Coordinates of C-alpha atoms in Angstrom, one line a residue:
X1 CA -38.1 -62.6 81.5
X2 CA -37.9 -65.7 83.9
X3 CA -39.1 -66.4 87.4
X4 CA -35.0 -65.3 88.5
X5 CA -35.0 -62.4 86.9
X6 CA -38.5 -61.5 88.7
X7 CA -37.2 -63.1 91.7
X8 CA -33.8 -60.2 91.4
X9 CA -36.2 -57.4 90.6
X10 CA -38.0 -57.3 94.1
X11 CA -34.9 -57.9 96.1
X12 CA -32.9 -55.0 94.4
X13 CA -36.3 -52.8 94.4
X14 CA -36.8 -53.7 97.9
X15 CA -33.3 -52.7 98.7
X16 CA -33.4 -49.7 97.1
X17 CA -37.3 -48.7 98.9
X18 CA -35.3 -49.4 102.5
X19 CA -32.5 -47.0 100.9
X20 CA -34.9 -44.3 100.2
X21 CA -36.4 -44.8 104.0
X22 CA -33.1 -45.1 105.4
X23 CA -32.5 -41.1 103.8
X24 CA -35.4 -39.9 104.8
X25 CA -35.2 -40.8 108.3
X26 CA -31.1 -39.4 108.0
X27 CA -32.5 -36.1 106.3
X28 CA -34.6 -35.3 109.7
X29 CA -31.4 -34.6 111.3
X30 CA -31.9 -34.2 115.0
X31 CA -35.9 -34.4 114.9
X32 CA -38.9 -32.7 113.9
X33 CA -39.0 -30.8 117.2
X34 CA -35.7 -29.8 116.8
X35 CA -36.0 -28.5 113.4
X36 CA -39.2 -26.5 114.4
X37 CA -36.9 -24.9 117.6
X38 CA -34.5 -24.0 114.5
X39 CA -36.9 -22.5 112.4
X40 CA -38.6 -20.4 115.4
X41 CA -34.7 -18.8 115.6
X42 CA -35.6 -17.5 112.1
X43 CA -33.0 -20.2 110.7
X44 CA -33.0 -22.7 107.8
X45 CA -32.3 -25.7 108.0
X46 CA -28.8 -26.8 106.9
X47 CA -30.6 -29.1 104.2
X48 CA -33.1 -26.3 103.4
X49 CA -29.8 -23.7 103.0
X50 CA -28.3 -26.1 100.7
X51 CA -31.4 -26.1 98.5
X52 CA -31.8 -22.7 98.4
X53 CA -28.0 -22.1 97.7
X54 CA -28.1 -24.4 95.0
X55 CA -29.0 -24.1 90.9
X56 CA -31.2 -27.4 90.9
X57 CA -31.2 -29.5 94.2
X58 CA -31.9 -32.6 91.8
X59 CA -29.0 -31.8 89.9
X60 CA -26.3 -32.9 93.2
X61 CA -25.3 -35.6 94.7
X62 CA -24.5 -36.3 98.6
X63 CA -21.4 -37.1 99.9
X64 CA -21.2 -39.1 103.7
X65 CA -25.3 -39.1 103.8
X66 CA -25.0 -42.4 106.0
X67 CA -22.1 -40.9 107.8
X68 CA -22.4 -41.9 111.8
X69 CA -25.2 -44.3 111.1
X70 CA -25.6 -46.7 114.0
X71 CA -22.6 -45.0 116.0
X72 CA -22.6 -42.8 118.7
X73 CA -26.2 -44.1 120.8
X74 CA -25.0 -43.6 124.3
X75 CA -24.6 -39.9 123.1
X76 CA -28.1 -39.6 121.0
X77 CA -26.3 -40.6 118.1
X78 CA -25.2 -38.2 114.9
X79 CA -27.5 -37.9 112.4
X80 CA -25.3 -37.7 108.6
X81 CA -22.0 -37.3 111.0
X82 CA -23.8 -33.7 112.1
X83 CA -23.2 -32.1 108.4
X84 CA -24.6 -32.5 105.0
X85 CA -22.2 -32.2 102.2
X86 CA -23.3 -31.9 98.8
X87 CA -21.5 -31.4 94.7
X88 CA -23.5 -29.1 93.2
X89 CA -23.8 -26.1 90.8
X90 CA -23.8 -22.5 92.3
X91 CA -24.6 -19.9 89.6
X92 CA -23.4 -22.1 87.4
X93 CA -20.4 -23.1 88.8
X94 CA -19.4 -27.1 90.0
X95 CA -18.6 -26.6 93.7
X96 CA -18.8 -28.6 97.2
X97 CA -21.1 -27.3 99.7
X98 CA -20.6 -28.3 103.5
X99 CA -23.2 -27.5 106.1
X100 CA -23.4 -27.5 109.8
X101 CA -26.6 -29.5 110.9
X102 CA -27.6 -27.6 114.4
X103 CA -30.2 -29.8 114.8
X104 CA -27.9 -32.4 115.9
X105 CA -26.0 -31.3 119.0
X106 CA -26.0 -28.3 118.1
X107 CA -23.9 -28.9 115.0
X108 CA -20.8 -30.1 117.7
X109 CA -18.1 -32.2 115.9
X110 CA -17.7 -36.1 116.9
X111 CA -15.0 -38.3 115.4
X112 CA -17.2 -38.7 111.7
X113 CA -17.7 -35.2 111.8
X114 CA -14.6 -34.3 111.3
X115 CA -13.5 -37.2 109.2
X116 CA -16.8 -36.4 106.4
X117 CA -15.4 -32.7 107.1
X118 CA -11.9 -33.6 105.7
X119 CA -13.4 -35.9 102.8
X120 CA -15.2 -33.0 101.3
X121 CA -12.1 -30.8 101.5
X122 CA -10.2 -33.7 99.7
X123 CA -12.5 -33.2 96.5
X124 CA -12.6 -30.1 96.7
X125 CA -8.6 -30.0 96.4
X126 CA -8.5 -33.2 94.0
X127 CA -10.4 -31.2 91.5
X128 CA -9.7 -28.0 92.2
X129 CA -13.4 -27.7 93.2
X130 CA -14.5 -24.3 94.8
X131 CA -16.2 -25.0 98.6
X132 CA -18.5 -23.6 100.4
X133 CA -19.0 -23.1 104.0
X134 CA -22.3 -22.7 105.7
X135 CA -21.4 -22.2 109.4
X136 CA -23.4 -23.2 112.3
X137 CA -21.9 -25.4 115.1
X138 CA -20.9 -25.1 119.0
X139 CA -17.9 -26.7 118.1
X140 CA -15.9 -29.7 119.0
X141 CA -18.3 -32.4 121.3
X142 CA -16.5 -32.2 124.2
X143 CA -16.9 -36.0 125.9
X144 CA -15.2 -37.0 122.8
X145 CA -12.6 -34.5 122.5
X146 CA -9.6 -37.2 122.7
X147 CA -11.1 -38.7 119.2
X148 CA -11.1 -35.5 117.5
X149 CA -8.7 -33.0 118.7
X150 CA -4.8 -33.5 118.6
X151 CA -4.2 -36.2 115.6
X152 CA -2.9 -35.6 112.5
X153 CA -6.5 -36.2 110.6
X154 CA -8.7 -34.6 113.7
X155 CA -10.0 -31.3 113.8
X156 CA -6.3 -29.3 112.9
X157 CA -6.5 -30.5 109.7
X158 CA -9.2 -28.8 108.3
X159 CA -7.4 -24.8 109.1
X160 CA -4.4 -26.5 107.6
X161 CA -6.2 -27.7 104.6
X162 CA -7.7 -24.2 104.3
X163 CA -4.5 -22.6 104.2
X164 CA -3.5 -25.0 101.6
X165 CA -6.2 -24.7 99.2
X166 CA -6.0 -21.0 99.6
X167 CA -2.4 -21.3 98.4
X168 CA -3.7 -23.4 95.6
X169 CA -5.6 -20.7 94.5
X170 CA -9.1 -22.9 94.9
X171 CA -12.1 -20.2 96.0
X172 CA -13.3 -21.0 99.5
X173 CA -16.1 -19.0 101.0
X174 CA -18.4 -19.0 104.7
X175 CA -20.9 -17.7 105.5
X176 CA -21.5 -17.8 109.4
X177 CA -25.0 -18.5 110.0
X178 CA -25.2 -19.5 113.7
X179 CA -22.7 -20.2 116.2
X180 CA -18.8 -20.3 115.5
X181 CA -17.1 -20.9 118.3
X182 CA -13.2 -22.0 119.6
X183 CA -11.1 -22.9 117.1
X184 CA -14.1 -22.9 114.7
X185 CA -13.7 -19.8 114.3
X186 CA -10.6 -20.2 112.4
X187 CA -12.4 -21.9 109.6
X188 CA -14.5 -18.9 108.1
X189 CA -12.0 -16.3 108.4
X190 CA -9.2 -18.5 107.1
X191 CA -11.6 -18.8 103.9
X192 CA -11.3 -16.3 100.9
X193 CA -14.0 -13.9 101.8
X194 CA -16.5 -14.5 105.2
X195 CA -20.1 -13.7 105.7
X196 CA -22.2 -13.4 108.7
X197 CA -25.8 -13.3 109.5
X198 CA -27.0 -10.1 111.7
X199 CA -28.6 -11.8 115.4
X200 CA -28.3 -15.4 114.5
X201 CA -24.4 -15.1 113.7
X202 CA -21.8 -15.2 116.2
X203 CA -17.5 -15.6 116.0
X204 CA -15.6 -15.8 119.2
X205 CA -12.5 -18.3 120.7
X206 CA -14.1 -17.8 124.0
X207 CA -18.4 -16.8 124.9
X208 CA -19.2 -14.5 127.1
X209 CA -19.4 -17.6 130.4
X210 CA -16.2 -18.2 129.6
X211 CA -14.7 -14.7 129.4
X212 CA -16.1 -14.0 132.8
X213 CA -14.5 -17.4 134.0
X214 CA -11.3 -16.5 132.7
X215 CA -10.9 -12.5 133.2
X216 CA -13.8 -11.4 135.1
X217 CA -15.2 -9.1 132.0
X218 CA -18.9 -9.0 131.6
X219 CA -20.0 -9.0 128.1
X220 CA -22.9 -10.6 125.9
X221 CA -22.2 -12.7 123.3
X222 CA -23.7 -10.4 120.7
X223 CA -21.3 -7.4 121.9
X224 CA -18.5 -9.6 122.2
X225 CA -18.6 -11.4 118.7
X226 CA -21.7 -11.1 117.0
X227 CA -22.1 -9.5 113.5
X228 CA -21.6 -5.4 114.0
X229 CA -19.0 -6.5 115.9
X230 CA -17.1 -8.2 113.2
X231 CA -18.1 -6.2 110.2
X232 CA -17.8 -2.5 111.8
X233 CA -15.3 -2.8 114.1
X234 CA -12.8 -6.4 114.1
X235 CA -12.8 -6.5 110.7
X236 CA -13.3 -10.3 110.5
X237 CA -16.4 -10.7 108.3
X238 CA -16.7 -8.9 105.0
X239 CA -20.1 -9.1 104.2
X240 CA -22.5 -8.7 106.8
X241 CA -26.2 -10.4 106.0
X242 CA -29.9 -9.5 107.3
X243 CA -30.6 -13.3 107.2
X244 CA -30.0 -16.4 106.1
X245 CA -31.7 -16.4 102.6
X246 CA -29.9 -12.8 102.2
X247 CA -26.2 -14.7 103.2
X248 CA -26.7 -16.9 100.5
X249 CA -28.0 -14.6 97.8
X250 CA -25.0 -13.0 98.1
X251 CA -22.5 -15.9 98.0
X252 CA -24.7 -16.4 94.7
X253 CA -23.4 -13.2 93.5
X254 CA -20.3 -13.8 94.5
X255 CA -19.9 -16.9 93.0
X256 CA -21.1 -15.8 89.6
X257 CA -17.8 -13.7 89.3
X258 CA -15.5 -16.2 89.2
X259 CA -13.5 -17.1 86.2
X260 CA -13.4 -20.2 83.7
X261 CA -11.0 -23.2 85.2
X262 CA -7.8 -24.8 83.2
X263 CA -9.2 -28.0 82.0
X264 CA -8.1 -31.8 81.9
X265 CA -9.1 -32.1 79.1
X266 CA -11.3 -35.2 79.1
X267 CA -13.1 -36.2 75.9
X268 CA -16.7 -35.2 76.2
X269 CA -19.7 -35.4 73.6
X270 CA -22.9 -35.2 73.4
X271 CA -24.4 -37.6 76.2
X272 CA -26.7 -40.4 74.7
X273 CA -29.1 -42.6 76.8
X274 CA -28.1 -46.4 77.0
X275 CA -29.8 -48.2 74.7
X276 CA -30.4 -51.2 76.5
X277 CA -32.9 -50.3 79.8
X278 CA -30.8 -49.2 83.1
X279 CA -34.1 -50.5 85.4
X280 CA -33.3 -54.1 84.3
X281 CA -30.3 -54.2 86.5
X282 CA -32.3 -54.9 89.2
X283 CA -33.5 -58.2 87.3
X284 CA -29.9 -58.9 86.5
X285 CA -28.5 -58.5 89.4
X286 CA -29.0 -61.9 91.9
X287 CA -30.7 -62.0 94.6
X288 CA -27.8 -63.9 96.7
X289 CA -24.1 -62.8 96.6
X290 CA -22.6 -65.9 95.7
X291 CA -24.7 -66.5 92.5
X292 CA -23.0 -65.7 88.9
X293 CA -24.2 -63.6 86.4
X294 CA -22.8 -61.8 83.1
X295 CA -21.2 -58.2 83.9
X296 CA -21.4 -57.3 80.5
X297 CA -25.0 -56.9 81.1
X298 CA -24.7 -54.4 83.7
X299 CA -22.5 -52.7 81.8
X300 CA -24.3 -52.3 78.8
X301 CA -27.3 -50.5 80.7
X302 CA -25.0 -48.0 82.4
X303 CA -23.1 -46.3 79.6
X304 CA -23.7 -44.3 76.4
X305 CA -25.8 -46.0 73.4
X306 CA -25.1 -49.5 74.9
X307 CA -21.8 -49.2 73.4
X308 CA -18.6 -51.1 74.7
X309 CA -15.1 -51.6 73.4
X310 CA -14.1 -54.2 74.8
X311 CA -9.9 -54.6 75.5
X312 CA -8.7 -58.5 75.3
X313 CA -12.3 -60.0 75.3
X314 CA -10.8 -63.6 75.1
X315 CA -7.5 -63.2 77.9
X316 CA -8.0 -63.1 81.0
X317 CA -12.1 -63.1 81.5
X318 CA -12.8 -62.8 85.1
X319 CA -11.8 -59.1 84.7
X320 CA -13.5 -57.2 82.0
X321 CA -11.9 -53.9 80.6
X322 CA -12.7 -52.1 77.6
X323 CA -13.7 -48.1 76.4
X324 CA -16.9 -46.6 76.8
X325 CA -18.7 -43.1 77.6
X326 CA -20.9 -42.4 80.2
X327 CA -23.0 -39.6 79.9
X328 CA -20.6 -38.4 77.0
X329 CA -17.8 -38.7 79.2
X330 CA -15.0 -40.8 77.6
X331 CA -14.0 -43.9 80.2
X332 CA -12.2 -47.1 80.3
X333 CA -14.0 -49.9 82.7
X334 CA -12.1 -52.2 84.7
X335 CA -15.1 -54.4 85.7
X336 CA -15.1 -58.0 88.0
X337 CA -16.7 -60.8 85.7
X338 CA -19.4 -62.7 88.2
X339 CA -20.1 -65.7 85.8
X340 CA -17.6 -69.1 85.4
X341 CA -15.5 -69.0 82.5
X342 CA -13.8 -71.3 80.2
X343 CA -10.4 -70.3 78.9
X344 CA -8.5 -71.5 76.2
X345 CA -7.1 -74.1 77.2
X346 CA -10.3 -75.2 78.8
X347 CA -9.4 -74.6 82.1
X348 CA -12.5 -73.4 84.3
X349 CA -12.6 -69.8 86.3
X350 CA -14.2 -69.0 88.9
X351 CA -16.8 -65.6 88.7
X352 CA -15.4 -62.8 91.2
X353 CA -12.1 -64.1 91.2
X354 CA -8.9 -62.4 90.0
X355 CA -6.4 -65.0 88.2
X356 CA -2.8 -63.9 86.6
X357 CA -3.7 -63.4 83.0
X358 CA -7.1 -61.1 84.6
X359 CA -4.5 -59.3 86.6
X360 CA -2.1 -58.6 83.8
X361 CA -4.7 -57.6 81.5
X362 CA -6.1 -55.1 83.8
X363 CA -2.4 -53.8 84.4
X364 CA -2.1 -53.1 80.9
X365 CA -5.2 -51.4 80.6
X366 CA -5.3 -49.0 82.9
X367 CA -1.6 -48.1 81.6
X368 CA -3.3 -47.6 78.0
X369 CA -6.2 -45.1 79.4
X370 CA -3.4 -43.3 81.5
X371 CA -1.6 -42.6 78.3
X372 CA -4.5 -42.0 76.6
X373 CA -5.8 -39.3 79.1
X374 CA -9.3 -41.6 80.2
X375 CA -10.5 -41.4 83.5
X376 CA -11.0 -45.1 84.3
X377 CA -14.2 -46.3 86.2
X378 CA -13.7 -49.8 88.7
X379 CA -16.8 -51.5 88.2
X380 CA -16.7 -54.5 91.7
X381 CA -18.0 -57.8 92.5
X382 CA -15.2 -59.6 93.6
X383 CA -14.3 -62.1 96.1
X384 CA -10.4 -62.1 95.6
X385 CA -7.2 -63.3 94.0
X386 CA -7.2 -67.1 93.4
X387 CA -5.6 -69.2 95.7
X388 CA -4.0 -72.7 95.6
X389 CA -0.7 -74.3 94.5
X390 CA -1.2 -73.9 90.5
X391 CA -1.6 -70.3 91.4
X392 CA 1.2 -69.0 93.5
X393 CA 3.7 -71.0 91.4
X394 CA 2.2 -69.0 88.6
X395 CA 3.0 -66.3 90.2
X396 CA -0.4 -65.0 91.5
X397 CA 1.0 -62.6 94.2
X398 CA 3.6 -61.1 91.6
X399 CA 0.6 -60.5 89.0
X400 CA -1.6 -58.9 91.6
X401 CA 1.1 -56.5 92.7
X402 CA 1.0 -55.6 89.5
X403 CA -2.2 -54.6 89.0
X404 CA -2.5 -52.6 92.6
X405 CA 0.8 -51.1 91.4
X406 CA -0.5 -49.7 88.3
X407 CA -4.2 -48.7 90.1
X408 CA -1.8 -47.1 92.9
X409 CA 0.1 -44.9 90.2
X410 CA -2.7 -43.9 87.9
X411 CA -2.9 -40.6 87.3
X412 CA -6.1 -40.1 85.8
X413 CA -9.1 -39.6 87.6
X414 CA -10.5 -42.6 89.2
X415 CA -14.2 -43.6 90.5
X416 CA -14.6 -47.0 92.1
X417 CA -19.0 -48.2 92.1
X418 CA -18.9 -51.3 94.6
X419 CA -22.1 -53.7 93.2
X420 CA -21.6 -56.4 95.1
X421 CA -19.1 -58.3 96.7
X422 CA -16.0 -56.3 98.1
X423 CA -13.5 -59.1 99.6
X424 CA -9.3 -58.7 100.6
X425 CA -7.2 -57.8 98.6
X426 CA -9.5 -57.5 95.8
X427 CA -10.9 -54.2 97.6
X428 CA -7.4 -53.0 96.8
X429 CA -6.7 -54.1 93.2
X430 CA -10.5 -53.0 92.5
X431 CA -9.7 -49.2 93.6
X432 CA -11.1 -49.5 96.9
X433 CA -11.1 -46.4 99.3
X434 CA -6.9 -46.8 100.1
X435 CA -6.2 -46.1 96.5
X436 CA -7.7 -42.5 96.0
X437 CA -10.9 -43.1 93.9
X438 CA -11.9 -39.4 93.2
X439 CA -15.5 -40.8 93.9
X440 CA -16.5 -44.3 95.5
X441 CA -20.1 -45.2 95.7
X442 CA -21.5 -48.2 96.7
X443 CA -25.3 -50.2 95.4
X444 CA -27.2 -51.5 98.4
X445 CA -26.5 -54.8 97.4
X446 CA -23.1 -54.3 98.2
X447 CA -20.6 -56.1 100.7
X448 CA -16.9 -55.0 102.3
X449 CA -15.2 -57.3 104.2
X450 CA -12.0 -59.5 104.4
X451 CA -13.7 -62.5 103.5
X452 CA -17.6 -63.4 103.0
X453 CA -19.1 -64.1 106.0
X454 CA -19.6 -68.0 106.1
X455 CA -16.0 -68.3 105.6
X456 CA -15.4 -65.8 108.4
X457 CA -17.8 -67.2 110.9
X458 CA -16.1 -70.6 110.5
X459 CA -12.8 -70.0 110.7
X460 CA -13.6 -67.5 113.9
X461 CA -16.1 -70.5 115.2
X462 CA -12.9 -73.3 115.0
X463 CA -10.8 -70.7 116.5
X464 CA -13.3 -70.2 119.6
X465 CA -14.7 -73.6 120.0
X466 CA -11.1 -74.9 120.1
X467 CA -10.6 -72.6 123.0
X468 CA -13.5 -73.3 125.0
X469 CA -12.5 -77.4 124.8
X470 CA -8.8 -76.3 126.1
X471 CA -10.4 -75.2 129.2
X472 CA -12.5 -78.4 129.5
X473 CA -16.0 -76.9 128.0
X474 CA -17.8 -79.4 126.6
X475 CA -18.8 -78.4 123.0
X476 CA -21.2 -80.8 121.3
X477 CA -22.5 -79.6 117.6
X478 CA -25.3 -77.6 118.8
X479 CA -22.9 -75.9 120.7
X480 CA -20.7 -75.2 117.6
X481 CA -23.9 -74.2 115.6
X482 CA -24.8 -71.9 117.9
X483 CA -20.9 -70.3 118.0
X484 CA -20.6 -70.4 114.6
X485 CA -24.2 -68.8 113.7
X486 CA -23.6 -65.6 116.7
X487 CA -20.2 -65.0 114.7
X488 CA -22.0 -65.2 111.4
X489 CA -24.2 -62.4 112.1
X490 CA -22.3 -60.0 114.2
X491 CA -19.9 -60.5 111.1
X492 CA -22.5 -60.0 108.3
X493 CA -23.7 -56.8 109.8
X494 CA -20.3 -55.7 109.6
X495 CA -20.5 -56.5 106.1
X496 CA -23.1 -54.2 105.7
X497 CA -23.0 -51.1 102.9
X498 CA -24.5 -49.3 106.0
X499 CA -22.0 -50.5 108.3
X500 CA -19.3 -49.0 105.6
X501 CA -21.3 -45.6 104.6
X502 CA -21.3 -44.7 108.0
X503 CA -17.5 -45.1 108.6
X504 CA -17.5 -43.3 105.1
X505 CA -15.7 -46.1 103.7
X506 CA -17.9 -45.1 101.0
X507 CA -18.8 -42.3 100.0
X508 CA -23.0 -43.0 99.6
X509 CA -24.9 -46.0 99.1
X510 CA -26.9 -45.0 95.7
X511 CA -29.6 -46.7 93.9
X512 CA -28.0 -48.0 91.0
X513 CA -30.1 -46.2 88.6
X514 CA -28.2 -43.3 89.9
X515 CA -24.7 -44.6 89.1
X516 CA -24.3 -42.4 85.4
X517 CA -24.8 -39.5 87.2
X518 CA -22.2 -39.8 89.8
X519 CA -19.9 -40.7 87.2
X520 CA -20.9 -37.7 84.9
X521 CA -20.6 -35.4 87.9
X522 CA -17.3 -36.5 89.5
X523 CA -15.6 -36.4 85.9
X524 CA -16.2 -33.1 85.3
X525 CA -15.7 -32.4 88.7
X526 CA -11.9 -34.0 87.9
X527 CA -11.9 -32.0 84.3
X528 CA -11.2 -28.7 87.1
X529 CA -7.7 -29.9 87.8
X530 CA -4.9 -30.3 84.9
X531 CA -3.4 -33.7 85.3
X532 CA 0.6 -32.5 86.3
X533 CA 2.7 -35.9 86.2
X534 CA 3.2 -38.8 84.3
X535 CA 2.5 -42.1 85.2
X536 CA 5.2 -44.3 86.2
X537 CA 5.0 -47.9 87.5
X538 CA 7.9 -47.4 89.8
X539 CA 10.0 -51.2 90.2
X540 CA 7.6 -53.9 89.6
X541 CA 8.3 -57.7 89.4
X542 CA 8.1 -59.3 86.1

């Protein structure tokens, strides 16, 4: 190995330790005291539920961990949006689990709580996959109410989405383990079958403070909507629990009933290690964004045996695409090539960069594993389309709109692992978050913007300087330095995976040594639901 390789190695092992202490803080919630107030209510955490709910904790992966990271400070901030969401096996069965945290806020909604509330209810009805509720929040944070309440994607949507999958036939249980309040309530009892948890449990549109506000009646909360009440005589729960551990022992139970699933169909065998060691990525991988390396090297220590069949090896080389399996899961890879080629013709390309014949190939590719019935997996690192005269008369935008065309109108499952660079409009041609991956997951080393940074900054520093000397400031070239280097890193940490996961542009930064799993997992989450149409380019310019 050389001294780069060793050089990649502790950056991308570094990046992965300040991952795993990023998590660990996240997984606190609201706090140690808080948790130990939650526990001295005879609670679980909503972590701790999860666990216990679960087959095999290490056998799951997290959706939105990072949600709310950085955001929301004047209000204490939001800790994993205020809910952890989790794919998982109960009793044997693929399903999404989504859990109030009441350690933060009480488990009240902001803005990212109900926008990581709504992604897990779009996997779930992607793939057909049956979801689990574990109920325990005060409802909708009130000083924010304008950012979650009346939009089309606030807080509404997730009753309307449970009417929807329940008319999809998709199994939706909840299990009310702590407050439910408002038009929270609506969300267990709109679910197939509702649970609640004797003392700690509670359903009501109004408590007791506010009855007496509104109508003058007297009543404690426990009376009014607690869990006799709604087993014995509403008739809104069905299952009434003695605890928490007793809840979930029964949605256990229940979810042991349930029948086999129609399948995709998605060619599976018997999974096979890569041949080639996964932990060298981290030497591959470079240290700084902008330097080149070979994709096919990442690729061959992330799928099954090390194998690759590759599709037009010699056309179009800055995109890579070719058949492979990953954990025994058939897949086609549309992956950015980071290192400078030579064509033909000897022209040079540029590493990152999307050219005509790249774009065309990938267009026809992803048309062949549609037809073919292969989920397809978008491997980025990718600064953009090329630019420049020689390229739009070839035609570069018409090519391109090919490609998103066919990425748009794919109708096999898709699953998007950003590794590094994330830039324009190759985001979109790349699967990025606008075109439905089933699954996107992004390294640590990864970057979403329009543009890198030090392009940014300078285009944003000429624009500002210009308009400081327009009203007569003096602007020597420290003065430009210092413009250009305050735009630079505001912009960079908007760059940030971090700054993404927490938006849930993504759906989790991962260490990369995790990325076969999330593929395995999210493909057979996909085999749950039968493709139903054909794919059809639609008009396209050729």
């Amino acid at each position: 190995m050389d001294i780069n390789f060793n050089k990649n190695e502790d950056h991308n092992k570094l990046l992965v330790s300040t991952l795993k202490q990023k998590l660990a803080k996240i997984k606190l919630g609201g706090g140690e005291k808080r948790i130990e107030k939650h526990h001295a209510k005879g609670k679980m955490t909503a972590r701790e539920r999860i666990d216990f709910l679960l087959d095999d904790k290490e056998k799951s992966i997290e959706i939105g961990a990072f949600a709310g990271d950085g955001m929301y400070e004047e209000h204490g901030g939001c800790p994993s949006g205020g809910v952890v969401v989790k794919m998982g096996y109960v009793s044997g069965k693929q399903c999404i689990v989504v859990a109030n945290d009441a350690t933060v806020k009480a488990g009240a909604w902001f803005p990212i709580t109900g926008k990581k509330n709504l992604r897990a209810q779009e996997i779930a009805i992607e793939n057909r996959l049956p979801i689990i509720y574990l109920v325990d929040s005060a409802g909708v944070y009130l000083p924010m109410q304008d950012e979650i309440f009346p939009d089309k994607e606030h807080f509404g949507r997730i009753f309307r989405n449970n009417a929807v999958m329940s008319s999809m036939g998709i199994t939706q249980i909840a299990a009310v383990m702590g407050s439910c309040v408002a038009g929270g309530a609506y969300l267990p009892i709109m679910s197939d079958e509702a649970l609640i948890v004797e003392k700690t449990g509670s359903i009501f549109l109004a408590g007791s403070y506010l009855v007496k506000a509104a109508i003058g009646e007297s009543i404690d909360n426990e009376t009014l909507g607690g869990a006799t009440t709604h087993s014995e005589i509403s008739g809104v729960t069905d299952y009434k629990a003695k605890d928490d551990k007793d809840a979930l022992t029964r949605i256990q139970n229940i979810m042991d009933k349930i029948g086999d699933y129609d399948k995709a169909g998605f060619s599976h065998k018997k999974p096979a290690k890569p041949r080639e060691k996964p932990e060298e990525i981290y030497g591959i991988l470079p240290k700084k964004r902008s330097d080149q390396y070979d994709m096919h090297e990442i690729i061959y220590r992330l799928v099954d045996n090390s194998e690759f069949e590759e599709y037009k090896e010699g056309y179009g080389q800055t995109i890579i695409t070719g058949y492979a399996r990953i954990d025994g899961w058939a897949v086609g890879i549309v992956a950015n090539q980071r290192k400078i080629v030579k064509t033909k013709k000897g022209e040079m390309q540029f590493g990152g960069v999307i050219y005509s014949d790249s774009a065309d190939k990938a267009t026809r590719f992803i048309a062949n594993c549609n037809q073919k019935k292969i989920p397809l997996v978008f491997l980025q690192d990718v600064t953009g389309f090329m630019v420049g005269s020689k390229s739009e008369h070839g035609g570069i935008i018409k090519d391109g709109a090919k490609m998103v065309n066919a990425v748009s109108n794919s109708v096999v499952p898709k699953f998007t692992i950003i590794i590094g660079n994330s830039y324009g409009a190759g985001n979109y041609a790349m699967c990025g978050k606008a075109y439905d991956p089933r699954l996107i997951a992004a390294w640590p080393s990864a970057e979403l913007a329009v543009m890198g940074g030090t392009q940014a900054a300078k285009v944003l520093a000429q624009i500002e300087t210009a308009s400081m000397e327009k009203k007569g400031e003096k602007v020597d070239e420290e003065k430009e330095k210092e413009v250009f280097e305050k735009l630079k890193a505001k912009y960079d940490a908007q760059t940030s995976a971090y700054y993404a996961a927490a938006r849930i542009w993504t759906d989790a930064i991962i260490d990369p040594l995790d990325t076969r799993k999330w593929i395995s997992m999210g493909i057979e989450a996909a085999n749950h639901a039968p493709i139903e149409k054909d794919f059809n380019l639609g008009v396209i310019q050729t």
